[in-house]
């Protein structure tokens, strides 16, 4: 056969066409066999004419007949709730044991105590030591004023050569810190029905998260909680509070975007009274603390709370970020001048090596630290214990 006149391109095209035809035919045959196998059974199941074999434990791809057609006529209906119903709030699971405060203060302790021991155990005990201790405390965010108070007695004792043992220096400093952070503060009375807590603080300090964690903690204790989404200037705050409300099983009262914060808080307190709730946690706006308008807004919100329920709010808690150091104290002073702050919740204490800000807050503001945050989990929002804090700070 003479192939000299054969077009190579045409030959290749012909071979490809033949190959495509063969493959297409195989695919069609395979699909047809699948339809013949599955089609009738599927159609019968959809029409309800075919019941799976009683002896088949994995009929219809693992689904039983009731999952497709409901209970059979000769069976009693299942008492369980249908799967497609809206689930109620989940029962609180057993919370893991809280993280020790010592672990949360590890950054502060390892930095502060290492430097303190280097100072008092590796050099002579004289007046110059006080200057170095002062630098250590100030750089740990204790603040100048508080540092002077802490070192006043030590300065006199070291100058007069009264102290010769380095451990005495550390023990006296520890005793001074314990005296400053110790405050006679009563726990919040959650039995007034409802107890109204106004939560304030600038954006970014963890205010809404603190409210959510506290709500989860209170509902786990069996209390009914209502959350007031009073930070209406920031849409994300309302959404975040709604998520926390769902997690904690707490009702969230909100208004339309950019609604009057005071009206939202008023509605939240009224709703809590109707629900016979135990607690109302009210979020508030948190724009820059230097804005006069914000302070006036907070004053208004506080007045309206008292109109909604005489005596409210029963607690004004300010949330501060421990990582901001002395700036946290400046923020607190601004807010304290506008509303009567009664306590502090200090967040992100585990994220700073300058936990001395706790001492400065207690000394400069004269306010008790009620809660500290030392982690991301709900149980990491801890009641602040002055003795535990001092123990953790000075632990070897």
Tab-separated table of C-alpha atoms in Angstrom:
chain	number	residue	atom	x	y	z
A	1	UNK	CA	0.000	0.000	0.000
A	2	UNK	CA	1.345	3.383	-1.033
A	3	UNK	CA	1.350	5.767	1.946
A	4	UNK	CA	3.180	8.582	0.230
A	5	UNK	CA	-0.027	10.440	-0.530
A	6	UNK	CA	-1.452	10.096	2.984
A	7	UNK	CA	-1.809	13.376	4.916
A	8	UNK	CA	-0.089	12.935	8.339
A	9	UNK	CA	-2.315	15.537	9.987
A	10	UNK	CA	-5.443	13.841	8.802
A	11	UNK	CA	-4.153	10.493	10.017
A	12	UNK	CA	-3.539	11.835	13.541
A	13	UNK	CA	-6.966	13.485	13.601
A	14	UNK	CA	-8.596	10.240	12.585
A	15	UNK	CA	-6.853	8.257	15.323
A	16	UNK	CA	-7.866	10.823	17.974
A	17	UNK	CA	-11.456	10.787	16.775
A	18	UNK	CA	-11.571	6.999	17.020
A	19	UNK	CA	-10.080	7.055	20.542
A	20	UNK	CA	-12.577	9.672	21.719
A	21	UNK	CA	-15.479	7.619	20.340
A	22	UNK	CA	-14.337	4.502	22.174
A	23	UNK	CA	-13.884	6.312	25.513
A	24	UNK	CA	-17.243	8.058	25.224
A	25	UNK	CA	-18.947	4.760	24.557
A	26	UNK	CA	-17.381	3.186	27.632
A	27	UNK	CA	-18.456	6.111	29.806
A	28	UNK	CA	-22.035	5.953	28.534
A	29	UNK	CA	-22.212	2.214	29.203
A	30	UNK	CA	-20.863	2.672	32.743
A	31	UNK	CA	-23.372	5.438	33.485
A	32	UNK	CA	-26.195	3.348	32.108
A	33	UNK	CA	-25.278	0.407	34.358
A	34	UNK	CA	-25.229	2.775	37.390
A	35	UNK	CA	-28.678	4.152	36.535
A	36	UNK	CA	-30.080	0.650	36.055
A	37	UNK	CA	-28.702	-0.379	39.467
A	38	UNK	CA	-29.638	2.652	41.609
A	39	UNK	CA	-32.492	4.314	39.786
A	40	UNK	CA	-35.462	2.049	40.571
A	41	UNK	CA	-34.575	1.696	44.234
A	42	UNK	CA	-34.139	5.435	44.641
A	43	UNK	CA	-37.444	6.198	42.890
A	44	UNK	CA	-39.238	3.637	45.023
A	45	UNK	CA	-37.800	5.073	48.239
A	46	UNK	CA	-38.789	8.593	47.245
A	47	UNK	CA	-42.361	7.443	46.529
A	48	UNK	CA	-42.537	5.407	49.758
A	49	UNK	CA	-43.339	2.124	47.897
A	50	UNK	CA	-40.172	0.317	48.935
A	51	UNK	CA	-39.046	-0.386	52.483
A	52	UNK	CA	-35.482	-1.435	53.202
A	53	UNK	CA	-34.904	-5.047	54.121
A	54	UNK	CA	-35.407	-5.542	57.858
A	55	UNK	CA	-32.256	-7.620	58.056
A	56	UNK	CA	-30.111	-4.928	56.451
A	57	UNK	CA	-28.446	-2.855	59.209
A	58	UNK	CA	-26.962	-0.336	56.770
A	59	UNK	CA	-29.805	0.219	54.293
A	60	UNK	CA	-29.824	3.207	51.971
A	61	UNK	CA	-26.271	4.385	52.562
A	62	UNK	CA	-26.491	3.959	56.332
A	63	UNK	CA	-29.842	5.736	56.852
A	64	UNK	CA	-32.763	3.825	58.381
A	65	UNK	CA	-36.309	3.970	57.062
A	66	UNK	CA	-37.482	6.460	59.650
A	67	UNK	CA	-34.833	8.930	58.533
A	68	UNK	CA	-36.451	9.011	55.095
A	69	UNK	CA	-40.138	8.321	55.609
A	70	UNK	CA	-40.739	8.727	59.341
A	71	UNK	CA	-41.788	5.899	61.701
A	72	UNK	CA	-43.451	2.813	60.293
A	73	UNK	CA	-47.131	2.220	61.053
A	74	UNK	CA	-46.375	-0.642	63.446
A	75	UNK	CA	-43.798	1.318	65.447
A	76	UNK	CA	-44.273	3.734	68.298
A	77	UNK	CA	-43.084	7.275	67.447
A	78	UNK	CA	-39.727	8.212	68.922
A	79	UNK	CA	-39.944	10.481	71.957
A	80	UNK	CA	-36.785	12.319	70.952
A	81	UNK	CA	-36.995	15.815	69.524
A	82	UNK	CA	-36.688	16.037	65.722
A	83	UNK	CA	-33.179	16.782	64.495
A	84	UNK	CA	-34.278	19.827	62.544
A	85	UNK	CA	-35.613	21.735	65.569
A	86	UNK	CA	-33.706	24.684	66.946
A	87	UNK	CA	-31.514	23.404	69.807
A	88	UNK	CA	-31.844	25.102	73.153
A	89	UNK	CA	-28.883	26.365	75.177
A	90	UNK	CA	-26.481	23.530	75.803
A	91	UNK	CA	-26.029	22.437	79.367
A	92	UNK	CA	-22.802	23.859	80.694
A	93	UNK	CA	-20.025	21.315	80.507
A	94	UNK	CA	-17.730	20.743	83.428
A	95	UNK	CA	-15.194	23.527	83.145
A	96	UNK	CA	-11.533	22.583	83.272
A	97	UNK	CA	-9.685	23.686	86.386
A	98	UNK	CA	-8.725	27.367	86.197
A	99	UNK	CA	-5.190	28.250	85.218
A	100	UNK	CA	-3.091	29.096	88.296
A	101	UNK	CA	-2.417	32.810	88.617
A	102	UNK	CA	1.247	31.947	88.937
A	103	UNK	CA	1.154	30.547	85.401
A	104	UNK	CA	-0.636	33.629	84.094
A	105	UNK	CA	2.008	35.873	85.647
A	106	UNK	CA	4.936	33.855	84.331
A	107	UNK	CA	6.198	36.637	82.038
A	108	UNK	CA	6.154	39.220	84.805
A	109	UNK	CA	7.565	36.876	87.430
A	110	UNK	CA	10.464	35.556	85.366
A	111	UNK	CA	11.518	39.049	84.348
A	112	UNK	CA	10.866	40.872	87.604
A	113	UNK	CA	12.144	38.263	90.048
A	114	UNK	CA	15.259	37.448	88.014
A	115	UNK	CA	16.264	41.096	87.938
A	116	UNK	CA	15.341	41.624	91.585
A	117	UNK	CA	17.450	38.672	92.719
A	118	UNK	CA	20.349	39.861	90.592
A	119	UNK	CA	20.191	43.230	92.335
A	120	UNK	CA	19.900	42.179	95.952
A	121	UNK	CA	21.978	38.980	95.956
A	122	UNK	CA	24.830	39.955	93.660
A	123	UNK	CA	25.845	43.349	94.996
A	124	UNK	CA	26.323	45.220	98.237
A	125	UNK	CA	23.335	46.405	100.223
A	126	UNK	CA	23.717	50.170	100.239
A	127	UNK	CA	21.865	53.328	99.281
A	128	UNK	CA	22.769	52.866	95.610
A	129	UNK	CA	20.752	49.665	95.603
A	130	UNK	CA	17.606	51.719	96.177
A	131	UNK	CA	18.196	53.654	92.980
A	132	UNK	CA	18.511	50.426	91.026
A	133	UNK	CA	15.406	48.995	92.672
A	134	UNK	CA	13.582	52.174	91.708
A	135	UNK	CA	14.548	51.719	88.058
A	136	UNK	CA	13.402	48.093	88.197
A	137	UNK	CA	9.984	48.957	89.620
A	138	UNK	CA	9.358	51.879	87.262
A	139	UNK	CA	10.208	49.775	84.203
A	140	UNK	CA	7.818	47.103	85.523
A	141	UNK	CA	4.983	49.681	85.277
A	142	UNK	CA	4.654	50.150	89.008
A	143	UNK	CA	4.836	53.903	88.425
A	144	UNK	CA	6.957	56.614	90.031
A	145	UNK	CA	4.559	57.549	92.801
A	146	UNK	CA	3.940	53.951	93.878
A	147	UNK	CA	7.632	53.118	93.599
A	148	UNK	CA	8.509	55.943	95.991
A	149	UNK	CA	5.983	54.608	98.478
A	150	UNK	CA	7.332	51.072	98.191
A	151	UNK	CA	10.963	52.086	98.710
A	152	UNK	CA	10.525	54.732	101.397
A	153	UNK	CA	11.231	52.409	104.324
A	154	UNK	CA	13.896	50.458	102.446
A	155	UNK	CA	15.779	53.622	101.603
A	156	UNK	CA	16.076	54.563	105.274
A	157	UNK	CA	17.027	51.054	106.360
A	158	UNK	CA	19.691	50.597	103.679
A	159	UNK	CA	21.191	54.028	104.260
A	160	UNK	CA	21.591	53.307	107.984
A	161	UNK	CA	23.017	49.831	107.274
A	162	UNK	CA	20.122	48.362	109.239
A	163	UNK	CA	19.652	45.556	106.694
A	164	UNK	CA	22.482	43.118	106.053
A	165	UNK	CA	20.535	40.129	104.703
A	166	UNK	CA	19.357	40.304	101.032
A	167	UNK	CA	16.279	38.184	101.777
A	168	UNK	CA	15.114	40.898	104.188
A	169	UNK	CA	15.093	43.387	101.296
A	170	UNK	CA	12.908	41.082	99.231
A	171	UNK	CA	10.587	40.275	102.129
A	172	UNK	CA	10.052	43.935	102.992
A	173	UNK	CA	9.338	44.802	99.374
A	174	UNK	CA	6.881	41.933	99.217
A	175	UNK	CA	5.128	43.109	102.371
A	176	UNK	CA	4.786	46.640	100.961
A	177	UNK	CA	3.271	45.318	97.717
A	178	UNK	CA	0.819	43.158	99.679
A	179	UNK	CA	-0.273	46.162	101.729
A	180	UNK	CA	-0.989	48.241	98.614
A	181	UNK	CA	-2.922	45.653	96.597
A	182	UNK	CA	-5.023	44.469	99.529
A	183	UNK	CA	-8.444	46.105	99.459
A	184	UNK	CA	-11.473	45.387	101.584
A	185	UNK	CA	-13.939	44.777	98.761
A	186	UNK	CA	-17.252	43.025	99.070
A	187	UNK	CA	-18.257	40.535	96.386
A	188	UNK	CA	-20.978	41.642	94.002
A	189	UNK	CA	-24.437	40.880	95.375
A	190	UNK	CA	-26.163	38.926	92.604
A	191	UNK	CA	-29.340	38.412	94.626
A	192	UNK	CA	-31.062	41.792	94.149
A	193	UNK	CA	-32.843	40.667	90.963
A	194	UNK	CA	-31.609	41.940	88.665
A	195	UNK	CA	-28.131	43.168	89.539
A	196	UNK	CA	-27.128	45.745	86.925
A	197	UNK	CA	-23.468	46.023	85.950
A	198	UNK	CA	-22.323	48.868	83.720
A	199	UNK	CA	-19.114	47.890	81.915
A	200	UNK	CA	-16.936	50.674	80.504
A	201	UNK	CA	-13.566	50.977	78.772
A	202	UNK	CA	-11.929	52.119	75.564
A	203	UNK	CA	-12.058	50.055	72.386
A	204	UNK	CA	-9.565	47.222	72.179
A	205	UNK	CA	-9.137	46.459	75.880
A	206	UNK	CA	-11.290	43.306	75.763
A	207	UNK	CA	-14.449	44.871	77.191
A	208	UNK	CA	-17.008	42.893	75.187
A	209	UNK	CA	-15.044	39.667	75.618
A	210	UNK	CA	-14.922	40.216	79.380
A	211	UNK	CA	-18.708	40.672	79.413
A	212	UNK	CA	-19.125	37.463	77.435
A	213	UNK	CA	-16.845	35.456	79.720
A	214	UNK	CA	-18.579	36.798	82.815
A	215	UNK	CA	-21.981	35.950	81.292
A	216	UNK	CA	-20.830	32.395	80.558
A	217	UNK	CA	-19.538	32.043	84.085
A	218	UNK	CA	-22.764	33.327	85.653
A	219	UNK	CA	-25.063	31.174	83.517
A	220	UNK	CA	-22.926	28.146	84.388
A	221	UNK	CA	-23.698	28.986	88.029
A	222	UNK	CA	-27.417	28.840	87.213
A	223	UNK	CA	-28.097	32.565	86.965
A	224	UNK	CA	-30.318	34.117	84.297
A	225	UNK	CA	-28.359	36.772	82.441
A	226	UNK	CA	-29.409	39.540	80.064
A	227	UNK	CA	-26.813	41.344	77.942
A	228	UNK	CA	-27.420	44.948	76.881
A	229	UNK	CA	-25.666	45.791	73.589
A	230	UNK	CA	-25.050	49.429	74.434
A	231	UNK	CA	-21.998	49.927	72.205
A	232	UNK	CA	-24.171	50.895	69.246
A	233	UNK	CA	-21.446	52.945	67.565
A	234	UNK	CA	-19.521	49.808	66.644
A	235	UNK	CA	-21.479	47.149	64.750
A	236	UNK	CA	-18.858	44.497	65.453
A	237	UNK	CA	-19.397	44.914	69.203
A	238	UNK	CA	-23.106	44.062	68.868
A	239	UNK	CA	-22.342	41.021	66.701
A	240	UNK	CA	-19.654	39.862	69.114
A	241	UNK	CA	-22.023	40.202	72.061
A	242	UNK	CA	-24.682	38.191	70.218
A	243	UNK	CA	-22.183	35.367	69.681
A	244	UNK	CA	-21.291	35.380	73.368
A	245	UNK	CA	-24.999	35.421	74.235
A	246	UNK	CA	-25.578	32.308	72.140
A	247	UNK	CA	-22.630	30.543	73.736
A	248	UNK	CA	-23.669	31.442	77.260
A	249	UNK	CA	-27.418	31.000	76.805
A	250	UNK	CA	-28.052	34.651	77.704
A	251	UNK	CA	-30.660	36.925	76.144
A	252	UNK	CA	-29.178	39.832	74.168
A	253	UNK	CA	-31.122	43.083	73.913
A	254	UNK	CA	-30.020	45.296	71.034
A	255	UNK	CA	-31.322	48.204	69.001
A	256	UNK	CA	-31.041	49.235	65.353
A	257	UNK	CA	-27.626	50.335	64.059
A	258	UNK	CA	-26.408	53.541	65.734
A	259	UNK	CA	-29.374	53.541	68.107
A	260	UNK	CA	-29.275	55.647	71.245
A	261	UNK	CA	-27.136	53.615	73.682
A	262	UNK	CA	-29.158	54.817	76.661
A	263	UNK	CA	-32.411	53.541	75.124
A	264	UNK	CA	-30.863	50.112	74.459
A	265	UNK	CA	-29.638	49.848	78.040
A	266	UNK	CA	-33.045	50.994	79.327
A	267	UNK	CA	-34.761	48.265	77.284
A	268	UNK	CA	-32.267	45.653	78.523
A	269	UNK	CA	-32.993	46.451	82.178
A	270	UNK	CA	-36.746	46.465	81.560
A	271	UNK	CA	-36.497	43.122	79.756
A	272	UNK	CA	-34.483	41.655	82.604
A	273	UNK	CA	-37.156	42.706	85.071
A	274	UNK	CA	-39.862	41.087	82.951
A	275	UNK	CA	-37.785	37.909	82.638
A	276	UNK	CA	-37.023	37.931	86.374
A	277	UNK	CA	-33.354	37.691	85.416
A	278	UNK	CA	-30.595	37.759	88.012
A	279	UNK	CA	-28.047	39.868	86.154
A	280	UNK	CA	-27.867	42.568	83.472
A	281	UNK	CA	-24.441	43.173	81.950
A	282	UNK	CA	-24.450	46.372	79.904
A	283	UNK	CA	-21.841	47.036	77.251
A	284	UNK	CA	-21.085	50.689	76.505
A	285	UNK	CA	-19.322	52.754	73.861
A	286	UNK	CA	-15.544	52.802	74.025
A	287	UNK	CA	-14.165	55.425	71.720
A	288	UNK	CA	-11.085	57.433	72.714
A	289	UNK	CA	-11.149	58.453	76.353
A	290	UNK	CA	-10.128	61.992	75.364
A	291	UNK	CA	-13.459	62.554	73.559
A	292	UNK	CA	-15.704	64.789	75.661
A	293	UNK	CA	-18.771	63.469	73.845
A	294	UNK	CA	-18.060	59.931	75.020
A	295	UNK	CA	-17.890	60.971	78.660
A	296	UNK	CA	-21.166	62.857	78.338
A	297	UNK	CA	-22.734	59.807	76.700
A	298	UNK	CA	-21.631	57.592	79.583
A	299	UNK	CA	-23.081	60.034	82.112
A	300	UNK	CA	-26.385	59.914	80.236
A	301	UNK	CA	-26.387	56.114	80.116
A	302	UNK	CA	-25.812	55.956	83.856
A	303	UNK	CA	-28.718	58.358	84.525
A	304	UNK	CA	-31.051	56.352	82.309
A	305	UNK	CA	-30.094	53.126	84.082
A	306	UNK	CA	-31.319	54.627	87.328
A	307	UNK	CA	-34.602	55.591	85.633
A	308	UNK	CA	-35.073	52.049	84.382
A	309	UNK	CA	-34.399	50.641	87.854
A	310	UNK	CA	-33.858	52.714	90.951
A	311	UNK	CA	-30.356	52.251	92.313
A	312	UNK	CA	-28.893	50.975	89.035
A	313	UNK	CA	-26.170	50.488	88.096
A	314	UNK	CA	-25.126	48.508	91.145
A	315	UNK	CA	-21.569	48.117	89.817
A	316	UNK	CA	-19.554	50.225	87.359
A	317	UNK	CA	-16.706	48.053	86.199
A	318	UNK	CA	-13.918	49.462	84.059
A	319	UNK	CA	-11.975	47.093	81.830
A	320	UNK	CA	-8.269	47.915	81.403
A	321	UNK	CA	-5.627	46.291	79.221
A	322	UNK	CA	-2.599	45.323	81.323
A	323	UNK	CA	-0.291	45.509	78.312
A	324	UNK	CA	-0.829	49.280	78.009
A	325	UNK	CA	0.908	49.929	81.342
A	326	UNK	CA	0.669	53.446	82.707
A	327	UNK	CA	-1.663	54.470	79.890
A	328	UNK	CA	-4.281	52.208	81.481
A	329	UNK	CA	-4.126	54.365	84.601
A	330	UNK	CA	-4.571	57.532	82.544
A	331	UNK	CA	-7.649	56.003	80.913
A	332	UNK	CA	-9.108	55.032	84.276
A	333	UNK	CA	-8.627	58.517	85.675
A	334	UNK	CA	-10.504	60.027	82.728
A	335	UNK	CA	-13.426	57.621	83.088
A	336	UNK	CA	-13.455	57.915	86.858
A	337	UNK	CA	-13.957	61.659	86.571
A	338	UNK	CA	-17.034	61.102	84.374
A	339	UNK	CA	-18.733	58.152	86.086
A	340	UNK	CA	-18.316	56.652	89.510
A	341	UNK	CA	-16.136	53.626	88.727
A	342	UNK	CA	-16.372	51.032	91.482
A	343	UNK	CA	-14.005	48.269	90.327
A	344	UNK	CA	-11.474	47.183	87.711
A	345	UNK	CA	-11.268	44.155	85.441
A	346	UNK	CA	-7.708	43.823	84.163
A	347	UNK	CA	-7.314	41.860	80.929
A	348	UNK	CA	-4.317	40.339	79.115
A	349	UNK	CA	-2.260	40.081	82.288
A	350	UNK	CA	-0.658	36.955	80.863
A	351	UNK	CA	0.570	38.908	77.831
A	352	UNK	CA	2.803	41.394	79.610
A	353	UNK	CA	6.083	41.222	81.487
A	354	UNK	CA	5.047	44.365	83.367
A	355	UNK	CA	2.402	43.078	85.745
A	356	UNK	CA	3.414	45.772	88.199
A	357	UNK	CA	0.574	47.829	86.724
A	358	UNK	CA	-1.720	45.972	89.157
A	359	UNK	CA	0.127	47.579	92.064
A	360	UNK	CA	-0.018	50.997	90.429
A	361	UNK	CA	-3.758	50.726	89.759
A	362	UNK	CA	-4.545	49.794	93.357
A	363	UNK	CA	-2.342	52.597	94.677
A	364	UNK	CA	-3.063	55.410	92.209
A	365	UNK	CA	-6.770	54.871	91.657
A	366	UNK	CA	-7.778	53.537	95.034
A	367	UNK	CA	-10.014	51.019	93.240
A	368	UNK	CA	-10.172	47.276	93.809
A	369	UNK	CA	-9.218	44.928	90.995
A	370	UNK	CA	-12.166	42.527	90.862
A	371	UNK	CA	-11.231	40.332	87.902
A	372	UNK	CA	-8.055	39.533	85.969
A	373	UNK	CA	-7.811	37.877	82.572
A	374	UNK	CA	-4.903	35.467	82.188
A	375	UNK	CA	-5.863	33.600	79.018
A	376	UNK	CA	-8.354	33.103	76.210
A	377	UNK	CA	-10.654	30.543	77.850
A	378	UNK	CA	-13.779	31.475	79.806
A	379	UNK	CA	-12.297	30.078	83.028
A	380	UNK	CA	-9.235	32.318	82.570
A	381	UNK	CA	-11.282	35.293	83.767
A	382	UNK	CA	-10.356	34.971	87.426
A	383	UNK	CA	-11.429	36.591	90.658
A	384	UNK	CA	-8.503	38.713	91.730
A	385	UNK	CA	-6.935	37.522	94.965
A	386	UNK	CA	-4.371	39.998	96.389
A	387	UNK	CA	-2.589	37.324	98.399
A	388	UNK	CA	-2.425	34.958	95.425
A	389	UNK	CA	-1.136	37.791	93.226
A	390	UNK	CA	1.682	38.641	95.643
A	391	UNK	CA	2.526	34.971	96.033
A	392	UNK	CA	2.660	34.505	92.242
A	393	UNK	CA	4.665	37.685	91.682
A	394	UNK	CA	7.397	36.846	94.190
A	395	UNK	CA	7.459	33.087	93.604
A	396	UNK	CA	10.922	31.675	92.937
